[in-house]
Amino acid sequence: MAPTWMETAILRAKSNKRIGMPVAIALFATVLAVWYGHTYWLILADEGAAKALSVVPESEPKLGKIIVGARERYFARYSFRDESGRLHSARQPISRSRFEALSQGDAWLTVYYSRARPEVSAIDLQAVQQLAVILAVIAALVWMWVIVRLARATR
């Protein structure tokens, strides 16, 4: 006996519940990947660079239970002047080794920024690029999972 329209609707609703969270994750990862990719592209397109005027290394404890890795996250708060002389400040995550070097005052930083939009800046372009790629891969994998689940549900 074929399922009634009500049974079919209930089955589809249950299927959509299982897909709702992965779709939200995929959308979020896609938006972040586009954001970081666009930031990377803006900085590379304009090729602005300046020496950081001030750099303050910061650390803060990670939230939740830490099983593997460092118990703290590290950041660098920096300021720089763009080519027109305006002062800009920003904050970016950094590695522990860079945090330690900055804490000892051993390192100076070059700030890479977009000349068209100087508020878009980074001290580690490779980290911005890697983050954009990782988020894009995560988004692609989750989107593929959602598509496969939807294809199976419609059979």
PDB file of C-alpha atoms in Angstrom:
ATOM      1  CA  MET A   1       0.000   0.000   0.000  1.00  0.00           C
ATOM      2  CA  ALA A   2       1.378   3.422  -0.998  1.00  0.00           C
ATOM      3  CA  PRO A   3       1.905   6.004   1.729  1.00  0.00           C
ATOM      4  CA  THR A   4      -0.745   8.704   2.071  1.00  0.00           C
ATOM      5  CA  TRP A   5       0.085  12.317   1.390  1.00  0.00           C
ATOM      6  CA  MET A   6       0.220  12.907   5.154  1.00  0.00           C
ATOM      7  CA  GLU A   7       2.756  10.124   5.685  1.00  0.00           C
ATOM      8  CA  THR A   8       4.847  11.435   2.790  1.00  0.00           C
ATOM      9  CA  ALA A   9       4.757  14.966   4.247  1.00  0.00           C
ATOM     10  CA  ILE A  10       5.826  13.684   7.677  1.00  0.00           C
ATOM     11  CA  LEU A  11       8.720  11.731   6.164  1.00  0.00           C
ATOM     12  CA  ARG A  12       9.877  14.782   4.210  1.00  0.00           C
ATOM     13  CA  ALA A  13       9.661  16.980   7.310  1.00  0.00           C
ATOM     14  CA  LYS A  14      11.836  14.523   9.253  1.00  0.00           C
ATOM     15  CA  SER A  15      14.302  14.421   6.377  1.00  0.00           C
ATOM     16  CA  ASN A  16      14.425  18.233   6.229  1.00  0.00           C
ATOM     17  CA  LYS A  17      15.127  18.404   9.981  1.00  0.00           C
ATOM     18  CA  ARG A  18      18.203  16.262   9.484  1.00  0.00           C
ATOM     19  CA  ILE A  19      19.354  18.493   6.647  1.00  0.00           C
ATOM     20  CA  GLY A  20      18.588  21.852   8.300  1.00  0.00           C
ATOM     21  CA  MET A  21      21.670  22.037  10.517  1.00  0.00           C
ATOM     22  CA  PRO A  22      24.146  20.972   7.791  1.00  0.00           C
ATOM     23  CA  VAL A  23      22.612  23.576   5.456  1.00  0.00           C
ATOM     24  CA  ALA A  24      23.097  26.237   8.152  1.00  0.00           C
ATOM     25  CA  ILE A  25      26.705  25.114   8.669  1.00  0.00           C
ATOM     26  CA  ALA A  26      27.334  25.122   4.914  1.00  0.00           C
ATOM     27  CA  LEU A  27      25.846  28.610   4.537  1.00  0.00           C
ATOM     28  CA  PHE A  28      27.889  29.946   7.457  1.00  0.00           C
ATOM     29  CA  ALA A  29      31.124  28.396   6.161  1.00  0.00           C
ATOM     30  CA  THR A  30      30.392  29.726   2.666  1.00  0.00           C
ATOM     31  CA  VAL A  31      29.843  33.272   3.941  1.00  0.00           C
ATOM     32  CA  LEU A  32      33.053  33.164   5.997  1.00  0.00           C
ATOM     33  CA  ALA A  33      35.049  31.708   3.096  1.00  0.00           C
ATOM     34  CA  VAL A  34      33.798  34.478   0.811  1.00  0.00           C
ATOM     35  CA  TRP A  35      34.577  37.104   3.474  1.00  0.00           C
ATOM     36  CA  TYR A  36      38.158  35.948   4.047  1.00  0.00           C
ATOM     37  CA  GLY A  37      38.723  35.289   0.347  1.00  0.00           C
ATOM     38  CA  HIS A  38      37.498  38.777  -0.503  1.00  0.00           C
ATOM     39  CA  THR A  39      39.722  40.261   2.210  1.00  0.00           C
ATOM     40  CA  TYR A  40      42.724  38.408   0.787  1.00  0.00           C
ATOM     41  CA  TRP A  41      41.881  39.520  -2.747  1.00  0.00           C
ATOM     42  CA  LEU A  42      41.441  43.189  -1.735  1.00  0.00           C
ATOM     43  CA  ILE A  43      44.827  43.250  -0.029  1.00  0.00           C
ATOM     44  CA  LEU A  44      46.606  41.532  -2.925  1.00  0.00           C
ATOM     45  CA  ALA A  45      44.919  43.716  -5.556  1.00  0.00           C
ATOM     46  CA  ASP A  46      46.110  46.978  -3.983  1.00  0.00           C
ATOM     47  CA  GLU A  47      49.452  45.796  -2.568  1.00  0.00           C
ATOM     48  CA  GLY A  48      49.547  48.331   0.244  1.00  0.00           C
ATOM     49  CA  ALA A  49      52.143  47.762   2.944  1.00  0.00           C
ATOM     50  CA  ALA A  50      53.219  49.724   5.993  1.00  0.00           C
ATOM     51  CA  LYS A  51      55.300  49.142   9.083  1.00  0.00           C
ATOM     52  CA  ALA A  52      53.207  48.608  12.200  1.00  0.00           C
ATOM     53  CA  LEU A  53      53.474  51.598  14.528  1.00  0.00           C
ATOM     54  CA  SER A  54      52.509  49.623  17.577  1.00  0.00           C
ATOM     55  CA  VAL A  55      51.967  45.935  18.213  1.00  0.00           C
ATOM     56  CA  VAL A  56      50.414  44.559  21.374  1.00  0.00           C
ATOM     57  CA  PRO A  57      50.388  40.777  21.733  1.00  0.00           C
ATOM     58  CA  GLU A  58      47.319  39.448  23.561  1.00  0.00           C
ATOM     59  CA  SER A  59      46.217  36.056  24.780  1.00  0.00           C
ATOM     60  CA  GLU A  60      42.888  34.847  26.058  1.00  0.00           C
ATOM     61  CA  PRO A  61      41.753  31.455  27.283  1.00  0.00           C
ATOM     62  CA  LYS A  62      39.840  29.251  24.881  1.00  0.00           C
ATOM     63  CA  LEU A  63      36.278  28.488  25.825  1.00  0.00           C
ATOM     64  CA  GLY A  64      35.171  24.960  26.619  1.00  0.00           C
ATOM     65  CA  LYS A  65      37.141  21.844  27.409  1.00  0.00           C
ATOM     66  CA  ILE A  66      40.561  21.708  25.763  1.00  0.00           C
ATOM     67  CA  ILE A  67      41.571  18.191  24.800  1.00  0.00           C
ATOM     68  CA  VAL A  68      44.403  18.849  22.343  1.00  0.00           C
ATOM     69  CA  GLY A  69      46.438  21.938  21.636  1.00  0.00           C
ATOM     70  CA  ALA A  70      47.088  25.221  23.375  1.00  0.00           C
ATOM     71  CA  ARG A  71      44.787  26.396  26.133  1.00  0.00           C
ATOM     72  CA  GLU A  72      44.966  29.967  24.918  1.00  0.00           C
ATOM     73  CA  ARG A  73      44.354  31.872  21.707  1.00  0.00           C
ATOM     74  CA  TYR A  74      46.873  34.478  20.642  1.00  0.00           C
ATOM     75  CA  PHE A  75      46.230  37.801  18.929  1.00  0.00           C
ATOM     76  CA  ALA A  76      48.169  40.824  17.817  1.00  0.00           C
ATOM     77  CA  ARG A  77      46.549  44.237  18.103  1.00  0.00           C
ATOM     78  CA  TYR A  78      48.351  46.584  15.757  1.00  0.00           C
ATOM     79  CA  SER A  79      48.115  50.071  14.336  1.00  0.00           C
ATOM     80  CA  PHE A  80      49.533  51.567  11.168  1.00  0.00           C
ATOM     81  CA  ARG A  81      49.309  54.632   8.962  1.00  0.00           C
ATOM     82  CA  ASP A  82      48.130  54.267   5.391  1.00  0.00           C
ATOM     83  CA  GLU A  83      49.765  56.178   2.538  1.00  0.00           C
ATOM     84  CA  SER A  84      47.516  59.209   3.138  1.00  0.00           C
ATOM     85  CA  GLY A  85      48.600  59.344   6.791  1.00  0.00           C
ATOM     86  CA  ARG A  86      45.379  58.101   8.424  1.00  0.00           C
ATOM     87  CA  LEU A  87      45.783  55.907  11.490  1.00  0.00           C
ATOM     88  CA  HIS A  88      44.144  52.453  11.456  1.00  0.00           C
ATOM     89  CA  SER A  89      43.992  49.740  14.106  1.00  0.00           C
ATOM     90  CA  ALA A  90      43.103  46.071  13.844  1.00  0.00           C
ATOM     91  CA  ARG A  91      43.436  42.730  15.599  1.00  0.00           C
ATOM     92  CA  GLN A  92      44.391  39.390  14.055  1.00  0.00           C
ATOM     93  CA  PRO A  93      44.937  35.882  15.416  1.00  0.00           C
ATOM     94  CA  ILE A  94      48.583  34.834  15.451  1.00  0.00           C
ATOM     95  CA  SER A  95      50.565  31.688  16.202  1.00  0.00           C
ATOM     96  CA  ARG A  96      52.087  30.995  19.589  1.00  0.00           C
ATOM     97  CA  SER A  97      55.620  31.386  18.213  1.00  0.00           C
ATOM     98  CA  ARG A  98      54.780  34.814  16.795  1.00  0.00           C
ATOM     99  CA  PHE A  99      53.094  35.737  20.102  1.00  0.00           C
ATOM    100  CA  GLU A 100      56.258  34.814  22.017  1.00  0.00           C
ATOM    101  CA  ALA A 101      58.474  36.770  19.635  1.00  0.00           C
ATOM    102  CA  LEU A 102      56.236  39.826  19.894  1.00  0.00           C
ATOM    103  CA  SER A 103      56.066  39.500  23.692  1.00  0.00           C
ATOM    104  CA  GLN A 104      59.880  39.710  23.852  1.00  0.00           C
ATOM    105  CA  GLY A 105      59.923  42.661  21.477  1.00  0.00           C
ATOM    106  CA  ASP A 106      62.068  40.742  19.001  1.00  0.00           C
ATOM    107  CA  ALA A 107      59.927  41.217  15.926  1.00  0.00           C
ATOM    108  CA  TRP A 108      58.472  44.053  13.952  1.00  0.00           C
ATOM    109  CA  LEU A 109      55.510  43.619  11.666  1.00  0.00           C
ATOM    110  CA  THR A 110      54.642  44.638   8.168  1.00  0.00           C
ATOM    111  CA  VAL A 111      50.945  45.357   7.789  1.00  0.00           C
ATOM    112  CA  TYR A 112      49.447  44.535   4.418  1.00  0.00           C
ATOM    113  CA  TYR A 113      46.344  46.537   3.580  1.00  0.00           C
ATOM    114  CA  SER A 114      44.027  47.532   0.778  1.00  0.00           C
ATOM    115  CA  ARG A 115      44.770  51.040  -0.459  1.00  0.00           C
ATOM    116  CA  ALA A 116      41.164  51.454  -1.568  1.00  0.00           C
ATOM    117  CA  ARG A 117      39.859  50.272   1.837  1.00  0.00           C
ATOM    118  CA  PRO A 118      42.665  50.636   4.414  1.00  0.00           C
ATOM    119  CA  GLU A 119      40.463  49.199   7.175  1.00  0.00           C
ATOM    120  CA  VAL A 120      40.979  45.836   5.419  1.00  0.00           C
ATOM    121  CA  SER A 121      44.377  44.743   6.661  1.00  0.00           C
ATOM    122  CA  ALA A 122      46.346  41.731   7.809  1.00  0.00           C
ATOM    123  CA  ILE A 123      49.741  40.998   9.276  1.00  0.00           C
ATOM    124  CA  ASP A 124      49.792  37.418   8.036  1.00  0.00           C
ATOM    125  CA  LEU A 125      48.444  37.116   4.494  1.00  0.00           C
ATOM    126  CA  GLN A 126      49.183  33.412   4.340  1.00  0.00           C
ATOM    127  CA  ALA A 127      46.958  32.797   7.381  1.00  0.00           C
ATOM    128  CA  VAL A 128      44.091  34.716   5.761  1.00  0.00           C
ATOM    129  CA  GLN A 129      44.502  32.712   2.556  1.00  0.00           C
ATOM    130  CA  GLN A 130      44.678  29.386   4.395  1.00  0.00           C
ATOM    131  CA  LEU A 131      41.600  30.209   6.452  1.00  0.00           C
ATOM    132  CA  ALA A 132      39.630  31.101   3.320  1.00  0.00           C
ATOM    133  CA  VAL A 133      40.660  27.847   1.631  1.00  0.00           C
ATOM    134  CA  ILE A 134      39.891  25.697   4.697  1.00  0.00           C
ATOM    135  CA  LEU A 135      36.460  27.288   5.087  1.00  0.00           C
ATOM    136  CA  ALA A 136      35.750  26.838   1.375  1.00  0.00           C
ATOM    137  CA  VAL A 137      36.683  23.149   1.575  1.00  0.00           C
ATOM    138  CA  ILE A 138      34.471  22.656   4.638  1.00  0.00           C
ATOM    139  CA  ALA A 139      31.592  24.424   2.910  1.00  0.00           C
ATOM    140  CA  ALA A 140      32.040  22.350  -0.259  1.00  0.00           C
ATOM    141  CA  LEU A 141      32.110  19.082   1.682  1.00  0.00           C
ATOM    142  CA  VAL A 142      28.993  19.946   3.668  1.00  0.00           C
ATOM    143  CA  TRP A 143      27.179  21.114   0.509  1.00  0.00           C
ATOM    144  CA  MET A 144      28.072  17.813  -1.176  1.00  0.00           C
ATOM    145  CA  TRP A 145      26.720  15.912   1.832  1.00  0.00           C
ATOM    146  CA  VAL A 146      23.472  17.911   1.698  1.00  0.00           C
ATOM    147  CA  ILE A 147      23.082  17.297  -2.040  1.00  0.00           C
ATOM    148  CA  VAL A 148      23.659  13.567  -1.614  1.00  0.00           C
ATOM    149  CA  ARG A 149      21.118  13.430   1.229  1.00  0.00           C
ATOM    150  CA  LEU A 150      18.556  15.314  -0.831  1.00  0.00           C
ATOM    151  CA  ALA A 151      19.155  13.067  -3.851  1.00  0.00           C
ATOM    152  CA  ARG A 152      18.664   9.982  -1.704  1.00  0.00           C
ATOM    153  CA  ALA A 153      15.507  11.426  -0.122  1.00  0.00           C
ATOM    154  CA  THR A 154      13.889  12.069  -3.503  1.00  0.00           C
ATOM    155  CA  ARG A 155      14.383   8.505  -4.758  1.00  0.00           C
TER     156      ARG A 155
END
